[in-house]
């Protein structure tokens, strides 16, 4: 029995291939550019000063990067939500002096030092978060005020005298042999692990994507059922916790004395790392991986200028140029998206 085809019959539907959810590339074009800049810069510095790639140069560089990148993780959350925190330098001072005095006077072991630093940082971050999320005052105003408040508190705890005679309790986080695992500083390894966790959270979880929604359009985010104030509060508390841990890194890499200059200028380095890393200062877009790369770039420039024997002001100039380029690129990208 033969079958005939009806030319007027409707063609059978082609099989439809289903596709799973497609995520954006794990590495953004901006991060690829940063990686390229770092590679070129390291090659140039390796030829200009061979000591740059030695362990005696790389290990201190990574130790210096750790606290900046660590606080930068929290700052990335904050800036993604459309805020900013210029009080982190004062917060580092408070966390550092509180922990240093407890470590010296109460002979706290390392775990209790961590509890003291993290607890102090969390309280300071909670204060910022409550005032910004529920006080509904712009973050730059609140954190500028709390920056001066934290600085005053830190100086009062110092009592106009450095904290001298600190024990070597935090050596595991320092730059010495005891502070390395497989040749990598423990502080930097911890920072990379926390950055990977934060990257995964922002990229792969609904809670992480809520931070982007809050920074992109808080009104629309609220209408979509996102608890905007809670997300903002969480961002500042996380930053406070990471400031506390960064103060442990700061104490560990120093000497047995702690003076009132601790944390000075740290907020500028952190914000520079975040902005250079591709996080939009307008909120709604950012990357923890970019922040880590930005911190590496900032510290590489500072180390390179020092090893080349150039004036230290040039490092500020180069970092400033990187910031202007990053912000300008972000503004051009936003303008291009608005145009038809």
CSV table of C-alpha atoms in Angstrom, one decimal:
chain,number,residue,atom,x,y,z
A,1,UNK,CA,0.0,0.0,0.0
A,2,UNK,CA,1.5,3.3,-1.1
A,3,UNK,CA,1.0,6.6,0.5
A,4,UNK,CA,0.6,9.9,-1.3
A,5,UNK,CA,1.5,13.4,0.0
A,6,UNK,CA,-1.1,16.1,-0.1
A,7,UNK,CA,0.5,19.2,-1.4
A,8,UNK,CA,-2.1,21.4,0.3
A,9,UNK,CA,-1.5,19.8,3.7
A,10,UNK,CA,0.1,22.1,6.3
A,11,UNK,CA,3.8,21.4,6.8
A,12,UNK,CA,4.6,19.6,10.0
A,13,UNK,CA,6.1,21.7,12.7
A,14,UNK,CA,9.8,21.4,13.1
A,15,UNK,CA,11.0,20.0,16.4
A,16,UNK,CA,11.7,22.8,18.8
A,17,UNK,CA,15.0,22.7,20.7
A,18,UNK,CA,14.7,23.9,24.3
A,19,UNK,CA,17.5,25.9,25.7
A,20,UNK,CA,18.3,26.4,29.4
A,21,UNK,CA,18.8,29.7,31.0
A,22,UNK,CA,21.8,31.4,29.4
A,23,UNK,CA,23.9,33.5,31.8
A,24,UNK,CA,26.2,36.3,30.7
A,25,UNK,CA,29.9,35.6,30.3
A,26,UNK,CA,31.6,35.0,33.6
A,27,UNK,CA,34.2,37.6,32.7
A,28,UNK,CA,33.0,41.0,31.4
A,29,UNK,CA,34.8,42.9,28.6
A,30,UNK,CA,35.9,45.5,31.3
A,31,UNK,CA,37.5,42.8,33.4
A,32,UNK,CA,39.2,41.3,30.3
A,33,UNK,CA,40.7,44.8,29.7
A,34,UNK,CA,41.8,45.0,33.3
A,35,UNK,CA,43.5,41.7,33.1
A,36,UNK,CA,45.2,42.8,29.9
A,37,UNK,CA,46.4,46.0,31.5
A,38,UNK,CA,47.7,44.1,34.6
A,39,UNK,CA,49.6,41.6,32.4
A,40,UNK,CA,51.2,44.4,30.3
A,41,UNK,CA,52.0,46.4,33.4
A,42,UNK,CA,53.7,43.4,35.2
A,43,UNK,CA,55.7,42.6,32.0
A,44,UNK,CA,56.9,46.2,31.7
A,45,UNK,CA,57.8,46.4,35.4
A,46,UNK,CA,59.6,43.0,35.2
A,47,UNK,CA,61.9,44.4,32.5
A,48,UNK,CA,62.3,47.8,34.1
A,49,UNK,CA,63.1,46.4,37.6
A,50,UNK,CA,63.8,42.7,37.7
A,51,UNK,CA,63.2,42.6,41.5
A,52,UNK,CA,59.5,43.3,40.9
A,53,UNK,CA,58.7,39.6,40.2
A,54,UNK,CA,60.7,38.4,43.2
A,55,UNK,CA,58.9,36.9,46.2
A,56,UNK,CA,60.2,39.8,48.3
A,57,UNK,CA,58.2,42.2,46.1
A,58,UNK,CA,55.1,40.1,45.2
A,59,UNK,CA,54.3,38.9,48.7
A,60,UNK,CA,54.2,42.5,50.2
A,61,UNK,CA,52.1,43.6,47.2
A,62,UNK,CA,49.5,40.8,47.8
A,63,UNK,CA,49.5,41.6,51.6
A,64,UNK,CA,48.8,45.3,50.8
A,65,UNK,CA,46.1,44.4,48.3
A,66,UNK,CA,44.2,42.1,50.8
A,67,UNK,CA,42.5,44.7,53.1
A,68,UNK,CA,41.7,47.1,50.2
A,69,UNK,CA,40.1,44.3,48.1
A,70,UNK,CA,38.3,42.9,51.1
A,71,UNK,CA,36.6,46.2,52.0
A,72,UNK,CA,36.1,46.6,48.2
A,73,UNK,CA,33.8,43.6,48.2
A,74,UNK,CA,31.5,45.3,50.7
A,75,UNK,CA,31.8,48.6,48.9
A,76,UNK,CA,30.8,46.9,45.6
A,77,UNK,CA,27.5,45.8,47.3
A,78,UNK,CA,27.0,49.4,48.6
A,79,UNK,CA,27.7,51.1,45.2
A,80,UNK,CA,25.6,48.6,43.3
A,81,UNK,CA,22.6,49.7,45.5
A,82,UNK,CA,23.3,53.3,44.5
A,83,UNK,CA,25.1,54.2,47.8
A,84,UNK,CA,28.6,54.9,48.9
A,85,UNK,CA,30.6,54.7,52.2
A,86,UNK,CA,33.3,57.2,52.9
A,87,UNK,CA,33.5,56.2,56.5
A,88,UNK,CA,35.5,53.0,56.1
A,89,UNK,CA,38.8,54.7,57.1
A,90,UNK,CA,37.4,55.9,60.4
A,91,UNK,CA,35.8,52.5,60.9
A,92,UNK,CA,39.2,50.8,60.3
A,93,UNK,CA,40.7,53.0,63.0
A,94,UNK,CA,38.0,52.1,65.5
A,95,UNK,CA,38.2,48.4,64.8
A,96,UNK,CA,42.0,48.4,64.9
A,97,UNK,CA,42.4,50.3,68.1
A,98,UNK,CA,39.7,48.3,69.9
A,99,UNK,CA,41.2,45.0,68.8
A,100,UNK,CA,44.8,46.1,69.5
A,101,UNK,CA,44.0,47.2,73.1
A,102,UNK,CA,42.0,44.0,73.9
A,103,UNK,CA,44.8,41.9,72.3
A,104,UNK,CA,47.4,43.6,74.4
A,105,UNK,CA,45.6,44.2,77.7
A,106,UNK,CA,43.3,41.2,77.9
A,107,UNK,CA,45.7,38.8,76.0
A,108,UNK,CA,42.9,37.7,73.7
A,109,UNK,CA,43.6,34.6,71.5
A,110,UNK,CA,43.3,35.0,67.8
A,111,UNK,CA,39.7,33.8,67.6
A,112,UNK,CA,38.5,36.3,70.2
A,113,UNK,CA,40.4,39.0,68.3
A,114,UNK,CA,38.4,38.1,65.2
A,115,UNK,CA,35.2,38.3,67.2
A,116,UNK,CA,36.1,41.7,68.6
A,117,UNK,CA,37.0,43.2,65.2
A,118,UNK,CA,34.1,41.7,63.3
A,119,UNK,CA,31.6,42.7,66.1
A,120,UNK,CA,32.9,46.3,66.2
A,121,UNK,CA,32.8,46.5,62.4
A,122,UNK,CA,29.3,45.1,62.3
A,123,UNK,CA,28.0,47.7,64.8
A,124,UNK,CA,29.5,50.5,62.8
A,125,UNK,CA,28.1,49.2,59.6
A,126,UNK,CA,24.7,48.7,61.2
A,127,UNK,CA,24.7,52.4,62.3
A,128,UNK,CA,25.4,53.5,58.7
A,129,UNK,CA,22.8,51.1,57.3
A,130,UNK,CA,20.0,52.1,59.7
A,131,UNK,CA,20.6,55.8,59.1
A,132,UNK,CA,20.7,55.4,55.3
A,133,UNK,CA,18.0,52.8,54.8
A,134,UNK,CA,15.4,54.1,57.2
A,135,UNK,CA,16.5,57.7,57.6
A,136,UNK,CA,16.3,58.1,53.8
A,137,UNK,CA,19.2,60.6,53.7
A,138,UNK,CA,21.7,60.2,50.9
A,139,UNK,CA,24.6,57.9,51.7
A,140,UNK,CA,27.3,60.5,51.0
A,141,UNK,CA,25.9,62.8,53.7
A,142,UNK,CA,25.4,60.1,56.3
A,143,UNK,CA,28.8,58.4,55.8
A,144,UNK,CA,30.6,61.7,55.7
A,145,UNK,CA,29.1,62.5,59.1
A,146,UNK,CA,29.9,59.0,60.6
A,147,UNK,CA,33.4,59.2,59.1
A,148,UNK,CA,34.1,62.1,61.4
A,149,UNK,CA,32.2,60.4,64.3
A,150,UNK,CA,34.3,57.2,63.9
A,151,UNK,CA,37.5,59.2,63.7
A,152,UNK,CA,36.6,61.0,67.0
A,153,UNK,CA,35.8,57.8,68.7
A,154,UNK,CA,39.0,56.2,67.5
A,155,UNK,CA,41.1,59.1,68.7
A,156,UNK,CA,39.4,59.0,72.1
A,157,UNK,CA,40.2,55.3,72.5
A,158,UNK,CA,43.8,55.9,71.5
A,159,UNK,CA,44.0,58.6,74.2
A,160,UNK,CA,46.6,60.6,72.2
A,161,UNK,CA,49.2,57.8,72.6
A,162,UNK,CA,50.0,54.9,70.3
A,163,UNK,CA,49.1,51.4,71.3
A,164,UNK,CA,52.6,49.9,72.0
A,165,UNK,CA,53.8,46.4,72.9
A,166,UNK,CA,51.2,44.4,70.9
A,167,UNK,CA,51.8,40.7,71.0
A,168,UNK,CA,52.3,38.7,67.8
A,169,UNK,CA,48.9,37.0,68.1
A,170,UNK,CA,47.9,37.7,64.5
A,171,UNK,CA,51.0,36.3,62.8
A,172,UNK,CA,48.9,33.8,60.8
A,173,UNK,CA,47.4,36.8,58.9
A,174,UNK,CA,50.7,38.7,58.5
A,175,UNK,CA,53.4,38.9,55.9
A,176,UNK,CA,55.9,36.6,57.6
A,177,UNK,CA,56.5,32.9,57.0
A,178,UNK,CA,53.8,32.0,59.5
A,179,UNK,CA,51.3,34.0,57.4
A,180,UNK,CA,51.7,32.0,54.2
A,181,UNK,CA,50.2,28.8,52.9
A,182,UNK,CA,52.0,27.3,49.9
A,183,UNK,CA,53.8,30.6,49.5
A,184,UNK,CA,50.6,32.7,49.2
A,185,UNK,CA,49.8,35.2,52.0
A,186,UNK,CA,46.8,33.9,54.0
A,187,UNK,CA,45.2,37.3,54.1
A,188,UNK,CA,45.2,37.4,50.3
A,189,UNK,CA,43.9,33.8,50.0
A,190,UNK,CA,41.0,34.6,52.4
A,191,UNK,CA,40.2,37.7,50.3
A,192,UNK,CA,40.1,35.7,47.1
A,193,UNK,CA,37.8,33.0,48.7
A,194,UNK,CA,35.4,35.7,50.0
A,195,UNK,CA,35.4,37.5,46.6
A,196,UNK,CA,34.5,34.2,44.9
A,197,UNK,CA,31.6,33.6,47.3
A,198,UNK,CA,30.4,37.2,46.8
A,199,UNK,CA,30.7,36.9,43.0
A,200,UNK,CA,28.7,33.7,43.0
A,201,UNK,CA,26.0,35.2,45.3
A,202,UNK,CA,25.5,38.3,43.2
A,203,UNK,CA,25.5,36.3,39.9
A,204,UNK,CA,23.6,33.1,40.7
A,205,UNK,CA,21.1,33.9,43.5
A,206,UNK,CA,17.8,35.9,43.5
A,207,UNK,CA,19.0,37.7,46.6
A,208,UNK,CA,22.1,38.8,44.8
A,209,UNK,CA,20.2,40.1,41.8
A,210,UNK,CA,18.0,42.1,44.2
A,211,UNK,CA,20.9,44.3,44.9
A,212,UNK,CA,21.2,45.2,41.2
A,213,UNK,CA,17.5,45.9,41.0
A,214,UNK,CA,17.7,48.2,44.0
A,215,UNK,CA,20.5,50.2,42.4
A,216,UNK,CA,18.9,50.2,39.0
A,217,UNK,CA,15.4,51.5,40.0
A,218,UNK,CA,14.5,51.3,43.7
A,219,UNK,CA,10.9,52.2,43.0
A,220,UNK,CA,10.4,49.4,40.5
A,221,UNK,CA,12.3,47.1,42.8
A,222,UNK,CA,9.9,47.9,45.7
A,223,UNK,CA,6.9,47.4,43.4
A,224,UNK,CA,8.3,44.0,42.4
A,225,UNK,CA,8.3,42.9,46.1
A,226,UNK,CA,11.9,43.5,46.9
A,227,UNK,CA,12.6,44.8,50.4
A,228,UNK,CA,14.7,47.7,49.4
A,229,UNK,CA,15.5,49.0,52.8
A,230,UNK,CA,16.6,45.5,54.0
A,231,UNK,CA,18.9,45.1,51.0
A,232,UNK,CA,20.5,48.5,51.7
A,233,UNK,CA,20.9,47.7,55.4
A,234,UNK,CA,22.6,44.3,54.5
A,235,UNK,CA,25.0,46.0,52.2
A,236,UNK,CA,26.3,48.3,54.9
A,237,UNK,CA,26.4,45.6,57.6
A,238,UNK,CA,28.4,43.4,55.2
A,239,UNK,CA,30.8,46.3,54.6
A,240,UNK,CA,31.2,46.8,58.3
A,241,UNK,CA,32.0,43.1,58.9
A,242,UNK,CA,34.6,43.2,56.1
A,243,UNK,CA,36.1,46.3,57.6
A,244,UNK,CA,36.5,44.5,60.8
A,245,UNK,CA,38.3,41.6,59.1
A,246,UNK,CA,40.5,44.1,57.2
A,247,UNK,CA,41.5,45.7,60.4
A,248,UNK,CA,42.8,42.2,61.5
A,249,UNK,CA,44.9,42.1,58.3
A,250,UNK,CA,46.1,45.7,59.0
A,251,UNK,CA,47.2,44.8,62.5
A,252,UNK,CA,48.9,41.6,61.3
A,253,UNK,CA,51.1,43.3,58.7
A,254,UNK,CA,52.2,46.1,61.0
A,255,UNK,CA,54.7,46.3,63.8
A,256,UNK,CA,54.1,46.0,67.6
A,257,UNK,CA,52.9,49.6,67.7
A,258,UNK,CA,49.7,51.1,66.3
A,259,UNK,CA,49.4,54.8,65.8
A,260,UNK,CA,46.6,57.2,65.0
A,261,UNK,CA,47.3,57.2,61.2
A,262,UNK,CA,45.9,53.7,60.8
A,263,UNK,CA,43.3,53.6,58.0
A,264,UNK,CA,44.2,57.0,56.8
A,265,UNK,CA,43.2,57.4,53.1
A,266,UNK,CA,41.9,53.8,52.9
A,267,UNK,CA,38.5,54.9,51.7
A,268,UNK,CA,40.0,56.5,48.6
A,269,UNK,CA,41.9,53.4,47.7
A,270,UNK,CA,38.8,51.2,48.2
A,271,UNK,CA,36.5,53.4,46.1
A,272,UNK,CA,39.2,53.7,43.4
A,273,UNK,CA,39.5,49.9,43.2
A,274,UNK,CA,35.7,49.4,42.9
A,275,UNK,CA,35.3,52.1,40.3
A,276,UNK,CA,38.3,51.0,38.2
A,277,UNK,CA,36.9,47.5,38.5
A,278,UNK,CA,33.9,48.5,36.5
A,279,UNK,CA,31.2,49.0,39.2
A,280,UNK,CA,29.0,51.9,38.1
A,281,UNK,CA,29.1,54.8,40.5
A,282,UNK,CA,25.4,55.4,39.5
A,283,UNK,CA,24.4,52.0,40.8
A,284,UNK,CA,22.8,49.0,39.3
A,285,UNK,CA,25.9,47.4,37.8
A,286,UNK,CA,29.1,46.0,39.2
A,287,UNK,CA,31.4,43.1,39.7
A,288,UNK,CA,33.4,41.7,42.7
A,289,UNK,CA,35.9,40.2,40.3
A,290,UNK,CA,36.5,43.6,38.8
A,291,UNK,CA,37.0,45.1,42.3
A,292,UNK,CA,39.7,42.5,43.0
A,293,UNK,CA,41.4,43.3,39.7
A,294,UNK,CA,41.1,47.0,40.4
A,295,UNK,CA,42.7,46.6,43.8
A,296,UNK,CA,45.6,44.7,42.2
A,297,UNK,CA,46.0,47.4,39.6
A,298,UNK,CA,46.0,50.2,42.2
A,299,UNK,CA,48.6,48.5,44.3
A,300,UNK,CA,50.7,47.5,41.3
A,301,UNK,CA,50.9,51.1,40.3
A,302,UNK,CA,52.0,52.2,43.8
A,303,UNK,CA,54.6,49.4,44.1
A,304,UNK,CA,55.9,50.1,40.6
A,305,UNK,CA,56.3,53.8,41.2
A,306,UNK,CA,58.2,53.1,44.4
A,307,UNK,CA,60.5,50.5,42.9
A,308,UNK,CA,61.3,52.7,39.9
A,309,UNK,CA,62.3,55.5,42.3
A,310,UNK,CA,59.7,57.9,40.9
A,311,UNK,CA,57.9,60.6,43.0
A,312,UNK,CA,55.1,59.0,45.0
A,313,UNK,CA,52.7,61.7,43.6
A,314,UNK,CA,52.8,59.9,40.3
A,315,UNK,CA,51.0,56.9,41.7
A,316,UNK,CA,48.1,59.2,42.6
A,317,UNK,CA,48.2,60.7,39.1
A,318,UNK,CA,48.0,57.3,37.4
A,319,UNK,CA,45.2,56.0,39.7
A,320,UNK,CA,43.3,59.2,39.0
A,321,UNK,CA,43.6,58.7,35.3
A,322,UNK,CA,42.3,55.2,35.6
A,323,UNK,CA,39.3,56.4,37.6
A,324,UNK,CA,38.5,59.1,35.1
A,325,UNK,CA,38.7,56.6,32.2
A,326,UNK,CA,36.5,54.1,34.1
A,327,UNK,CA,33.8,56.7,35.0
A,328,UNK,CA,33.9,58.2,31.5
A,329,UNK,CA,33.5,54.7,29.9
A,330,UNK,CA,30.6,54.0,32.2
A,331,UNK,CA,28.9,57.3,31.3
A,332,UNK,CA,29.4,56.7,27.5
A,333,UNK,CA,28.0,53.1,27.9
A,334,UNK,CA,24.9,54.5,29.7
A,335,UNK,CA,24.3,57.1,27.1
A,336,UNK,CA,24.6,54.6,24.3
A,337,UNK,CA,22.0,52.4,25.9
A,338,UNK,CA,19.5,55.3,26.2
A,339,UNK,CA,19.9,56.2,22.5
A,340,UNK,CA,17.7,54.3,20.0
